[in-house]
Amino acid sequence: MATFDLLVNGFSQALTPTNLLFALIGSILGTLVGVLPGIGPTSGIAILLPLTSFLPPTPAIIMLAAIYYGAMYGGSTTAILVNIPGELSSVVTTLDGYQMARQGRAGPALAIAAISSFVAGTMGIIGLTFFAPPLAEVALQIGPPEYFGLVILALSVVVSLSGKSLLKGFASAAFGAFVALIGIDLTSGQKRFTLGNTELVGGVDFIAVIIGLFAIAEVLRNIEEATPSIYSAPLKSLMPKLKELWECTGAMLRATGVGFFLGILPGCTPGAISFIAYDLEKRVSKNKDQFGKGAIQGVAAPEGANNATTSGGFVPLLALGIPPTPALAVLLSGFMIYGLQPGPLLFEKQPQFVWAVIASMYIGNVMLLILNLPLVGLWAKMVAVPYYIMGPMILLFSFIGAFSVRNNFFDVWTALFFGFLGYLMDKVKVPTTPMVLSLILIPMLESALRQSLSMAAGSPVLLFTRPLTLIFLIAGVLMTIFSLYARYRKPKIKEHLLGDKEEAK
Amino acid sequence: MKKSLWLFSFFVLILAILPCPAQSAPAYPTKPIEMIIGFGPGGAADVTARLVAGYVSKKWGQPINVINMPGASGIIGTRHTLTAKADGYTLMMDNHAVSAMLAASQIDLPFKWENRTVIARVTVDPVFYLVKQDSPWKDLKEVAENIRKNPKVFRWGVAGVTAVGAFAMPQFLEVNNLPFDSLNRVVFKSGAEVVTALAGGHIDLAAQQYSEATGLILAKKVRGLAVVNPERLPGLPDVPPAKEVGYPNLNVYGWQGVSGPPKLPPEVVDKWAKSLEEACKDPAFLEQAAKIYKVLAYLGPKEFWEFMQEEYKRYLPLAIKMGIRK
Amino acid sequence: MSVADRILGIILLLLALVCLVEGIRVWDGMGGTGFMPVIMGVVFGTLSLGFLVSRSQNRESPPIPWPTKGNWQKIGFISLSLVLYTLLVPWIGYLIGTTLFLIGLVRAMGRVRWGYGLIFGLVATGFTYIIFKIWLNMPFPVGFLGV
């Protein structure tokens, strides 16, 4: 069919040596940027944009797209090795990925991240290729009430992340919600919880919080335990066992579905999406107890979802000219500078351009896989580095990372504060993950709620009359009920015996 | 040993202090310049900043680094610039949202908004009054009438309290003698979200900038009923200027320019103003700006300052009447 | 651990009060600015009750694994260094501050000689400086010495 011809045409363009070269350079640069904590794809693309200015449009755009893909991938490396999520979407990868590294399975973790990203990303691009315009139309139908429903659905994940004490899990989530409310309320311009402090007026940056809770707290814990290095014994293997790979196929497929479809929706952050994918995987998994302790699907799911989201994000971008995330907004401005005018007209008026870019995305995915699989060995050896070097470097990178998000020194203090807080929370067994989930979701919840109310002049009617919204809300309630049921179904004796082992990290 | 250490430290201190007073210093700029922008990457302001920075740095052979300092609708970045050393190496991309509009809507800013050295305005971003593609309304008058007959029914989308829409739509209501609460105000995080919601039919009206609206207008997902500009804009011949459809008094629009901390040295201001003026006459720069949907509209330091004062006189009463001053 | 639970309960109660106060201060109708703060106030209040009045039914209360004496010193020192570093860097600049910080940390965490520490500090500081300040143009704090 016509689409296929165009795609083939696109490949023939994308496969020229120049374009391939720039796709490669873009992938490498993007990965490097993604590995650096704090600098995510958004700032990465913005910073690297000038580099493309001396190129003609097609290679320039190919390079930009490759940087984006690379950055989304790079964040998972540090998430797995040192518990520092490179950007929001890698937060969930730390849950099981870092545990795997502590167990000497950093190699398989990194490998499965690469493989899952490749599979899901490629499938996502296929979806993009063939279904972009109709999918984009669907995306437009999702309005504030539907978002509200979606967020409620996502919040139901809190139950399963709460570990042994539901009360503590909720407390953690509540605190996350509180932190999310600090700052200027966008709807009214009113300052909330800022206590007259100018810095707080800018709100608490969540990447700084995450760096603190995950990276800094972990270093403090390791200092206490006098860990010689992240993993000291000789590494077991660098690649996942064939059986493990097979077990992950389901995870990869599910993650692709979740990631791609949710990635189409403007405003749905990759962070939230990876939580949903992770939780889904945990629910359907036969070894759900392993999640949080090093289950390989716990890495495959969020990583796959990320890359599928990346591909999904291009649907509204190319088909409507609407960037669903800030990173894609920067990419969009890059595109526009090179004369690419995203929107339905794009597919009509500049087809060779579009298809060359789409073709290069396939290529980009392949390149990342080829680039990163061999590097797995190199990265995995890092776990043997003595902690008296690793620890200080992690702390330094944490500070730089926190600073780099908004070029604001206050964020470093934020990271430090949450580092100490995370360490304390661990001592009293309050889980930190619900706080992060809440921090990401509550702003979305509040704006969706208030927008829905404003749309109906203050009445909540829209939340209960629109079909999709109702579906999401009911699904959310059901999921919560199921999770609660699953949790309390276990006989009390088992709880006694298992004791504290059930704590989720 | 101790004495030589003291002596050594003394020398280091002297050396550090020496370069400070710029005597017959070489021509500005002698090192990279930081252009701060109070918003994140990818937004209209950010893209303009990068364009301008790229152009000027090429001309002067000195890097101009665009640094994003987002937070609090631009307050964080603006404060950083206005309290920085006034040596010309820290400047900012100024725009409508961090000057008059901000001052109008926020009672206690951590800085005095007029305490800045304005250098030049570079671009304007005309405002479009938009409805969704299949809306039954043909022109602004019809919209006004419908609102009058059905208060509190129609929904209007805006991206915060310092966006152009936040002042453009209330101004529209005001010139039509409609109460400010006849429209349901739905607030979104960004202009992109507003136009998306409009295209999806979740809101009925919006007033957004050229750079935000054009994509969807061209894609035929939203329709522009009027634009606040003396004439039609290239590529959008179907959108008439506001004065042609009976609204000559609509005058809210976005703009971007360069400003710096108070008391910038005159050489710095002059050099920038001159280069920016040349940029606005340069066809290559014009072409680049057109690609990102910006209209070049240079105003020199004095005129720019007067312009800002006028805006403040216009927006403050509007903000007070709207009751959004917090 | 009951005492910890009670403390948590009190903290949550305080947060509940803060939220309610702020929520009422900015209250402008249902679904307005004060809406979420008030809801959070209620949520915190409920949670705090959960912690303050709960009886540990069959929950074991293992003691909180506070660090041992020796570890307290290590953690205390490192925490202090982190705070000092963050405080001083704007004053003494990234280059000097980071070098000193790294030297201190690496010696605290491992028993390395001063020379080793110095080299590590200089190399790591220089390396990060090049990547972040020079290549990526991040506005690192510049101290009073101009570096």
Short mmCIF file of N, CA and C in Angstrom, two decimals, chain B residues 167-234:
data_model
loop_
_atom_site.label_atom_id
_atom_site.label_comp_id
_atom_site.label_asym_id
_atom_site.label_seq_id
_atom_site.Cartn_x
_atom_site.Cartn_y
_atom_site.Cartn_z
N PHE B 167 -5.07 38.15 29.24
CA PHE B 167 -5.45 39.55 29.11
C PHE B 167 -6.25 39.79 27.83
N ALA B 168 -5.97 39.01 26.81
CA ALA B 168 -6.63 39.25 25.53
C ALA B 168 -8.12 38.93 25.60
N MET B 169 -8.46 37.81 26.23
CA MET B 169 -9.88 37.45 26.26
C MET B 169 -10.68 38.38 27.16
N PRO B 170 -10.19 38.65 28.39
CA PRO B 170 -10.93 39.64 29.20
C PRO B 170 -11.07 40.98 28.51
N GLN B 171 -10.05 41.38 27.74
CA GLN B 171 -10.17 42.65 27.03
C GLN B 171 -11.30 42.58 26.02
N PHE B 172 -11.41 41.43 25.37
CA PHE B 172 -12.49 41.23 24.42
C PHE B 172 -13.84 41.37 25.12
N LEU B 173 -13.95 40.75 26.31
CA LEU B 173 -15.21 40.85 27.05
C LEU B 173 -15.48 42.30 27.42
N GLU B 174 -14.39 42.99 27.83
CA GLU B 174 -14.55 44.37 28.27
C GLU B 174 -15.05 45.26 27.14
N VAL B 175 -14.46 45.13 25.95
CA VAL B 175 -14.90 46.03 24.87
C VAL B 175 -16.31 45.70 24.41
N ASN B 176 -16.79 44.54 24.74
CA ASN B 176 -18.16 44.19 24.40
C ASN B 176 -19.12 44.43 25.54
N ASN B 177 -18.60 45.03 26.61
CA ASN B 177 -19.41 45.28 27.81
C ASN B 177 -20.01 44.00 28.37
N LEU B 178 -19.23 42.96 28.35
CA LEU B 178 -19.70 41.71 28.94
C LEU B 178 -19.00 41.52 30.28
N PRO B 179 -19.71 41.00 31.29
CA PRO B 179 -19.04 40.77 32.58
C PRO B 179 -17.96 39.70 32.44
N PHE B 180 -16.92 39.83 33.28
CA PHE B 180 -15.78 38.93 33.14
C PHE B 180 -16.13 37.47 33.42
N ASP B 181 -17.20 37.24 34.14
CA ASP B 181 -17.48 35.83 34.42
C ASP B 181 -18.51 35.23 33.46
N SER B 182 -18.72 35.86 32.30
CA SER B 182 -19.67 35.25 31.37
C SER B 182 -19.08 34.05 30.65
N LEU B 183 -17.77 33.92 30.75
CA LEU B 183 -17.13 32.75 30.15
C LEU B 183 -16.55 31.89 31.25
N ASN B 184 -16.60 30.60 31.11
CA ASN B 184 -15.95 29.71 32.06
C ASN B 184 -14.48 29.61 31.71
N ARG B 185 -13.64 30.01 32.66
CA ARG B 185 -12.21 30.03 32.38
C ARG B 185 -11.59 28.68 32.74
N VAL B 186 -10.95 28.06 31.77
CA VAL B 186 -10.30 26.77 32.01
C VAL B 186 -8.80 26.97 31.82
N VAL B 187 -8.03 26.70 32.88
CA VAL B 187 -6.61 27.02 32.83
C VAL B 187 -5.77 25.79 32.51
N PHE B 188 -4.87 25.94 31.56
CA PHE B 188 -3.97 24.85 31.18
C PHE B 188 -2.54 25.26 31.46
N LYS B 189 -1.64 24.27 31.31
CA LYS B 189 -0.24 24.55 31.61
C LYS B 189 0.49 25.25 30.50
N SER B 190 0.05 25.10 29.27
CA SER B 190 0.81 25.69 28.18
C SER B 190 -0.11 26.00 27.02
N GLY B 191 0.39 26.85 26.14
CA GLY B 191 -0.39 27.21 24.97
C GLY B 191 -0.73 25.99 24.12
N ALA B 192 0.23 25.05 24.07
CA ALA B 192 -0.02 23.85 23.26
C ALA B 192 -1.23 23.10 23.79
N GLU B 193 -1.33 23.02 25.12
CA GLU B 193 -2.47 22.32 25.70
C GLU B 193 -3.77 23.04 25.40
N VAL B 194 -3.71 24.37 25.38
CA VAL B 194 -4.93 25.13 25.12
C VAL B 194 -5.44 24.85 23.71
N VAL B 195 -4.55 24.97 22.74
CA VAL B 195 -5.04 24.77 21.36
C VAL B 195 -5.44 23.33 21.12
N THR B 196 -4.78 22.40 21.81
CA THR B 196 -5.19 21.01 21.67
C THR B 196 -6.59 20.82 22.21
N ALA B 197 -6.85 21.40 23.39
CA ALA B 197 -8.18 21.26 23.98
C ALA B 197 -9.23 21.90 23.08
N LEU B 198 -8.86 23.02 22.44
CA LEU B 198 -9.80 23.68 21.55
C LEU B 198 -10.10 22.78 20.36
N ALA B 199 -9.05 22.21 19.80
CA ALA B 199 -9.25 21.34 18.63
C ALA B 199 -10.12 20.15 18.98
N GLY B 200 -10.01 19.68 20.22
CA GLY B 200 -10.79 18.52 20.62
C GLY B 200 -12.18 18.87 21.10
N GLY B 201 -12.49 20.14 21.08
CA GLY B 201 -13.83 20.53 21.47
C GLY B 201 -14.06 20.60 22.98
N HIS B 202 -12.99 20.54 23.76
CA HIS B 202 -13.20 20.59 25.21
C HIS B 202 -13.40 22.01 25.69
N ILE B 203 -12.95 22.97 24.89
CA ILE B 203 -13.25 24.37 25.18
C ILE B 203 -13.75 25.00 23.89
N ASP B 204 -14.33 26.19 24.01
CA ASP B 204 -14.93 26.79 22.83
C ASP B 204 -14.14 27.95 22.25
N LEU B 205 -13.36 28.62 23.10
CA LEU B 205 -12.66 29.82 22.64
C LEU B 205 -11.25 29.85 23.21
N ALA B 206 -10.38 30.54 22.49
CA ALA B 206 -9.05 30.75 23.05
C ALA B 206 -8.43 31.95 22.37
N ALA B 207 -7.47 32.57 23.05
CA ALA B 207 -6.71 33.65 22.43
C ALA B 207 -5.24 33.30 22.60
N GLN B 208 -4.61 32.89 21.54
CA GLN B 208 -3.24 32.41 21.65
C GLN B 208 -2.34 33.12 20.65
N GLN B 209 -1.02 32.95 20.87
CA GLN B 209 -0.06 33.64 20.03
C GLN B 209 0.10 32.99 18.67
N TYR B 210 0.62 33.75 17.76
CA TYR B 210 0.93 33.31 16.40
C TYR B 210 1.67 31.98 16.41
N SER B 211 2.74 31.90 17.20
CA SER B 211 3.54 30.68 17.15
C SER B 211 2.79 29.47 17.65
N GLU B 212 1.81 29.71 18.55
CA GLU B 212 1.11 28.56 19.10
C GLU B 212 -0.07 28.14 18.24
N ALA B 213 -0.67 29.13 17.58
CA ALA B 213 -1.93 28.86 16.90
C ALA B 213 -1.76 28.36 15.47
N THR B 214 -0.72 28.83 14.83
CA THR B 214 -0.61 28.60 13.39
C THR B 214 -0.68 27.14 12.99
N GLY B 215 0.07 26.31 13.71
CA GLY B 215 0.09 24.89 13.34
C GLY B 215 -1.30 24.32 13.16
N LEU B 216 -2.13 24.53 14.19
CA LEU B 216 -3.45 23.93 14.12
C LEU B 216 -4.39 24.67 13.17
N ILE B 217 -4.13 25.95 12.95
CA ILE B 217 -4.97 26.66 11.98
C ILE B 217 -4.71 26.05 10.60
N LEU B 218 -3.42 25.89 10.29
CA LEU B 218 -3.08 25.33 8.99
C LEU B 218 -3.58 23.91 8.86
N ALA B 219 -3.61 23.21 9.99
CA ALA B 219 -4.08 21.83 9.94
C ALA B 219 -5.58 21.75 9.93
N LYS B 220 -6.21 22.90 9.93
CA LYS B 220 -7.66 22.99 9.90
C LYS B 220 -8.32 22.30 11.09
N LYS B 221 -7.71 22.46 12.24
CA LYS B 221 -8.35 21.94 13.43
C LYS B 221 -8.96 23.07 14.25
N VAL B 222 -8.42 24.27 14.06
CA VAL B 222 -9.01 25.43 14.71
C VAL B 222 -9.07 26.55 13.68
N ARG B 223 -9.97 27.50 13.96
CA ARG B 223 -10.14 28.60 13.02
C ARG B 223 -9.82 29.90 13.72
N GLY B 224 -9.14 30.80 13.00
CA GLY B 224 -8.86 32.11 13.58
C GLY B 224 -9.93 33.09 13.15
N LEU B 225 -10.57 33.74 14.11
CA LEU B 225 -11.61 34.70 13.75
C LEU B 225 -11.04 36.09 13.53
N ALA B 226 -9.95 36.38 14.23
CA ALA B 226 -9.32 37.68 14.03
C ALA B 226 -7.91 37.62 14.59
N VAL B 227 -7.07 38.53 14.13
CA VAL B 227 -5.71 38.59 14.67
C VAL B 227 -5.43 40.04 15.07
N VAL B 228 -4.72 40.18 16.20
CA VAL B 228 -4.40 41.52 16.68
C VAL B 228 -3.11 41.96 16.01
N ASN B 229 -3.26 42.57 14.85
CA ASN B 229 -2.09 42.97 14.08
C ASN B 229 -2.58 43.97 13.05
N PRO B 230 -1.76 44.92 12.64
CA PRO B 230 -2.22 45.88 11.64
C PRO B 230 -2.64 45.22 10.33
N GLU B 231 -1.98 44.13 9.95
CA GLU B 231 -2.42 43.49 8.69
C GLU B 231 -2.40 41.98 8.84
N ARG B 232 -2.88 41.32 7.82
CA ARG B 232 -2.90 39.86 7.82
C ARG B 232 -1.48 39.33 7.87
N LEU B 233 -1.37 38.12 8.41
CA LEU B 233 -0.04 37.53 8.51
C LEU B 233 0.20 36.57 7.35
N PRO B 234 1.45 36.48 6.91
CA PRO B 234 1.74 35.60 5.76
C PRO B 234 1.37 34.16 6.07
#
